[in-house]
mmCIF file of C-alpha atoms in Angstrom:
data_model
loop_
_atom_site.group_PDB
_atom_site.id
_atom_site.type_symbol
_atom_site.label_atom_id
_atom_site.label_comp_id
_atom_site.label_asym_id
_atom_site.label_seq_id
_atom_site.Cartn_x
_atom_site.Cartn_y
_atom_site.Cartn_z
ATOM 1 C CA MET A 253 0.000 0.000 0.000
ATOM 2 C CA SER A 254 1.416 3.373 -0.961
ATOM 3 C CA ALA A 255 1.728 6.245 1.481
ATOM 4 C CA THR A 256 -0.140 8.890 -0.506
ATOM 5 C CA SER A 257 -2.607 11.508 0.659
ATOM 6 C CA PHE A 258 -5.032 10.837 -2.217
ATOM 7 C CA ASP A 259 -6.978 7.926 -3.636
ATOM 8 C CA SER A 260 -7.039 6.513 -7.154
ATOM 9 C CA ALA A 261 -10.266 8.381 -8.005
ATOM 10 C CA THR A 262 -8.567 11.703 -7.199
ATOM 11 C CA PHE A 263 -5.530 10.693 -9.250
ATOM 12 C CA ARG A 264 -7.722 9.883 -12.278
ATOM 13 C CA ARG A 265 -9.788 13.059 -11.878
ATOM 14 C CA VAL A 266 -6.753 15.340 -11.737
ATOM 15 C CA LEU A 267 -4.885 13.626 -14.607
ATOM 16 C CA GLY A 268 -8.120 13.631 -16.605
ATOM 17 C CA HIS A 269 -7.614 17.370 -17.035
ATOM 18 C CA TYR A 270 -4.744 16.627 -19.394
ATOM 19 C CA PRO A 271 -5.927 15.516 -22.850
ATOM 20 C CA THR A 272 -4.404 12.507 -24.566
ATOM 21 C CA GLY A 273 -4.495 11.307 -28.134
ATOM 22 C CA VAL A 274 -6.194 8.032 -28.958
ATOM 23 C CA CYS A 275 -4.339 5.329 -30.891
ATOM 24 C CA ALA A 276 -5.050 1.789 -31.997
ATOM 25 C CA VAL A 277 -2.058 -0.516 -31.622
ATOM 26 C CA THR A 278 -2.312 -3.375 -34.120
ATOM 27 C CA ALA A 279 -0.466 -6.565 -34.992
ATOM 28 C CA VAL A 280 -1.102 -9.873 -36.764
ATOM 29 C CA GLU A 281 -0.803 -13.327 -35.221
ATOM 30 C CA PRO A 282 1.103 -16.045 -37.125
ATOM 31 C CA ASP A 283 -2.245 -17.556 -38.200
ATOM 32 C CA GLY A 284 -3.197 -14.236 -39.830
ATOM 33 C CA ALA A 285 -5.642 -13.087 -37.151
ATOM 34 C CA PRO A 286 -5.368 -9.343 -36.495
ATOM 35 C CA ILE A 287 -4.964 -8.074 -32.918
ATOM 36 C CA GLY A 288 -5.828 -4.597 -31.747
ATOM 37 C CA MET A 289 -5.988 -2.505 -28.625
ATOM 38 C CA VAL A 290 -6.748 1.155 -27.958
ATOM 39 C CA VAL A 291 -4.322 3.271 -25.951
ATOM 40 C CA GLY A 292 -4.541 6.849 -24.765
ATOM 41 C CA SER A 293 -0.961 6.971 -23.634
ATOM 42 C CA PHE A 294 1.369 7.247 -26.599
ATOM 43 C CA THR A 295 4.430 9.466 -26.967
ATOM 44 C CA SER A 296 7.598 10.020 -28.919
ATOM 45 C CA VAL A 297 10.718 9.082 -26.967
ATOM 46 C CA SER A 298 13.817 9.657 -29.103
ATOM 47 C CA LEU A 299 14.836 10.934 -32.523
ATOM 48 C CA ASP A 300 18.131 9.029 -32.604
ATOM 49 C CA PRO A 301 17.330 6.197 -32.609
ATOM 50 C CA PRO A 302 13.681 6.808 -33.504
ATOM 51 C CA LEU A 303 11.692 5.457 -30.553
ATOM 52 C CA VAL A 304 8.077 5.770 -29.413
ATOM 53 C CA ALA A 305 6.279 4.432 -26.345
ATOM 54 C CA PHE A 306 2.841 3.476 -25.120
ATOM 55 C CA PHE A 307 1.639 2.140 -21.803
ATOM 56 C CA PRO A 308 -0.520 -1.002 -21.934
ATOM 57 C CA ALA A 309 -2.325 -2.063 -18.772
ATOM 58 C CA LYS A 310 -1.133 -5.287 -17.200
ATOM 59 C CA SER A 311 -4.784 -6.401 -17.277
ATOM 60 C CA SER A 312 -4.893 -6.172 -21.095
ATOM 61 C CA SER A 313 -5.576 -9.447 -22.885
ATOM 62 C CA SER A 314 -4.305 -8.056 -26.213
ATOM 63 C CA TRP A 315 -0.939 -6.741 -25.024
ATOM 64 C CA PRO A 316 0.680 -10.136 -24.196
ATOM 65 C CA ARG A 317 -0.170 -11.348 -27.715
ATOM 66 C CA ILE A 318 1.323 -8.213 -29.309
ATOM 67 C CA GLU A 319 4.388 -8.396 -27.052
ATOM 68 C CA ARG A 320 5.055 -12.010 -28.096
ATOM 69 C CA LEU A 321 5.037 -10.961 -31.767
ATOM 70 C CA GLY A 322 7.640 -8.256 -31.172
ATOM 71 C CA LYS A 323 6.180 -5.847 -33.744
ATOM 72 C CA PHE A 324 3.174 -3.567 -34.004
ATOM 73 C CA CYS A 325 1.730 -0.520 -35.727
ATOM 74 C CA VAL A 326 0.447 2.531 -33.860
ATOM 75 C CA ASN A 327 -2.512 4.043 -35.723
ATOM 76 C CA ILE A 328 -3.335 7.625 -34.678
ATOM 77 C CA LEU A 329 -7.108 7.838 -34.875
ATOM 78 C CA ALA A 330 -8.940 10.798 -36.410
ATOM 79 C CA SER A 331 -11.721 12.664 -34.625
ATOM 80 C CA ASP A 332 -14.343 11.020 -36.874
ATOM 81 C CA GLN A 333 -13.154 7.488 -35.986
ATOM 82 C CA LEU A 334 -14.850 7.084 -32.602
ATOM 83 C CA PRO A 335 -16.939 4.090 -33.805
ATOM 84 C CA LEU A 336 -13.725 2.375 -34.991
ATOM 85 C CA CYS A 337 -12.100 3.189 -31.623
ATOM 86 C CA ARG A 338 -14.976 1.634 -29.700
ATOM 87 C CA GLN A 339 -14.967 -1.479 -31.882
ATOM 88 C CA ILE A 340 -11.240 -2.108 -31.404
ATOM 89 C CA ALA A 341 -11.477 -1.342 -27.675
ATOM 90 C CA ALA A 342 -14.312 -3.854 -27.164
ATOM 91 C CA PRO A 343 -13.434 -7.340 -25.970
ATOM 92 C CA GLY A 344 -14.040 -10.242 -28.280
ATOM 93 C CA PRO A 345 -12.891 -11.797 -31.538
ATOM 94 C CA ASP A 346 -14.686 -9.426 -33.959
ATOM 95 C CA LYS A 347 -12.532 -6.338 -33.394
ATOM 96 C CA PHE A 348 -11.617 -6.101 -37.082
ATOM 97 C CA ARG A 349 -15.014 -7.003 -38.577
ATOM 98 C CA ASP A 350 -15.653 -4.599 -41.477
ATOM 99 C CA ILE A 351 -12.565 -2.497 -40.636
ATOM 100 C CA ALA A 352 -10.650 -1.688 -43.793
ATOM 101 C CA HIS A 353 -6.889 -1.931 -43.499
ATOM 102 C CA ARG A 354 -3.733 -2.889 -45.325
ATOM 103 C CA VAL A 355 -0.622 -4.624 -44.029
ATOM 104 C CA SER A 356 2.583 -2.691 -43.338
ATOM 105 C CA ALA A 357 6.012 -3.836 -44.522
ATOM 106 C CA ASN A 358 6.480 -5.088 -40.956
ATOM 107 C CA GLY A 359 3.300 -7.174 -41.236
ATOM 108 C CA SER A 360 0.973 -5.142 -38.986
ATOM 109 C CA PRO A 361 -2.429 -3.636 -39.889
ATOM 110 C CA ILE A 362 -2.499 0.011 -40.987
ATOM 111 C CA LEU A 363 -6.107 1.108 -40.531
ATOM 112 C CA ASP A 364 -7.686 3.055 -43.398
ATOM 113 C CA ASP A 365 -8.153 6.809 -42.997
ATOM 114 C CA VAL A 366 -6.127 7.223 -39.792
ATOM 115 C CA VAL A 367 -4.316 10.506 -39.244
ATOM 116 C CA ALA A 368 -0.947 8.751 -39.241
ATOM 117 C CA TRP A 369 0.694 5.407 -38.569
ATOM 118 C CA ILE A 370 3.977 4.360 -36.998
ATOM 119 C CA ASP A 371 5.245 0.839 -37.739
ATOM 120 C CA CYS A 372 7.530 -0.516 -35.008
ATOM 121 C CA THR A 373 9.525 -3.410 -33.683
ATOM 122 C CA LEU A 374 9.435 -3.886 -29.926
ATOM 123 C CA ASP A 375 12.639 -2.467 -28.449
ATOM 124 C CA ALA A 376 12.031 -2.836 -24.687
ATOM 125 C CA VAL A 377 9.322 -3.365 -22.081
ATOM 126 C CA HIS A 378 9.596 -1.935 -18.573
ATOM 127 C CA ASP A 379 7.472 -2.521 -15.492
ATOM 128 C CA ALA A 380 5.493 0.549 -14.370
ATOM 129 C CA GLY A 381 3.036 -0.204 -11.565
ATOM 130 C CA ASP A 382 -0.193 -1.569 -13.016
ATOM 131 C CA HIS A 383 1.051 -0.862 -16.562
ATOM 132 C CA HIS A 384 4.019 -1.647 -18.779
ATOM 133 C CA ILE A 385 6.103 0.862 -20.710
ATOM 134 C CA ALA A 386 6.385 -0.555 -24.225
ATOM 135 C CA ILE A 387 9.092 1.077 -26.324
ATOM 136 C CA GLY A 388 8.992 0.630 -30.072
ATOM 137 C CA ARG A 389 11.787 1.240 -32.563
ATOM 138 C CA VAL A 390 10.250 2.988 -35.554
ATOM 139 C CA ALA A 391 10.717 1.120 -38.841
ATOM 140 C CA ALA A 392 8.411 3.297 -40.979
ATOM 141 C CA LEU A 393 5.825 6.035 -40.516
ATOM 142 C CA GLU A 394 3.571 8.280 -42.545
ATOM 143 C CA VAL A 395 0.789 10.840 -42.335
ATOM 144 C CA GLU A 396 -2.290 9.428 -44.090
ATOM 145 C CA ARG A 397 -4.512 12.503 -43.779
ATOM 146 C CA ALA A 398 -3.702 15.788 -42.088
ATOM 147 C CA ASP A 399 -6.859 15.930 -39.985
ATOM 148 C CA ARG A 400 -7.814 16.438 -36.354
ATOM 149 C CA PRO A 401 -6.915 13.558 -34.023
ATOM 150 C CA LEU A 402 -9.349 11.873 -31.661
ATOM 151 C CA LEU A 403 -8.701 13.047 -28.089
ATOM 152 C CA PHE A 404 -9.667 11.751 -24.662
ATOM 153 C CA PHE A 405 -10.331 14.407 -22.003
ATOM 154 C CA GLN A 406 -12.127 14.226 -18.637
ATOM 155 C CA GLY A 407 -13.523 10.788 -19.391
ATOM 156 C CA ARG A 408 -14.924 11.752 -22.795
ATOM 157 C CA TYR A 409 -13.842 11.778 -26.416
ATOM 158 C CA GLY A 410 -13.446 14.981 -28.385
ATOM 159 C CA GLU A 411 -11.384 16.793 -30.950
ATOM 160 C CA PHE A 412 -8.804 19.533 -31.143
ATOM 161 C CA ALA A 413 -9.701 23.115 -32.050
ATOM 162 C CA LEU A 414 -7.038 25.555 -33.292
ATOM 163 C CA LEU A 415 -6.926 28.902 -31.496
ATOM 164 C CA ASP A 416 -4.865 30.914 -33.967
#
């Protein structure tokens, strides 16, 4: 038990005031079955070498399968892709039903019409409380459409608005 002066609900409420982007991390099993999970914790790490990171929950059933494969694609979702986000986030075998995609050079699904994609090989995994820190070495990346990303803020989805 940690010696903090706040509970987990307070922690979530306060950190909920910081918006995060929403990404779908995808991979393909050896039998050809696609795997996907939604993360709201994705960041660039290094330019040299090119590294990115995301933070899968230890309770995730998709993450161990992706980790075993050692490669994945991070798909940055657009603000109009909330239905796709919810479908990939839902448990069950039909995550990719009717979801158009192509396969990256690394063998992972690139979802159609995403803002951008980052194809990676798994570089390292670190323990971080009830999550892991998954670091990917970028093999390829591209902007698919320069559009607004899907955001998560205060427990709800939204989009970015430019002020200038």
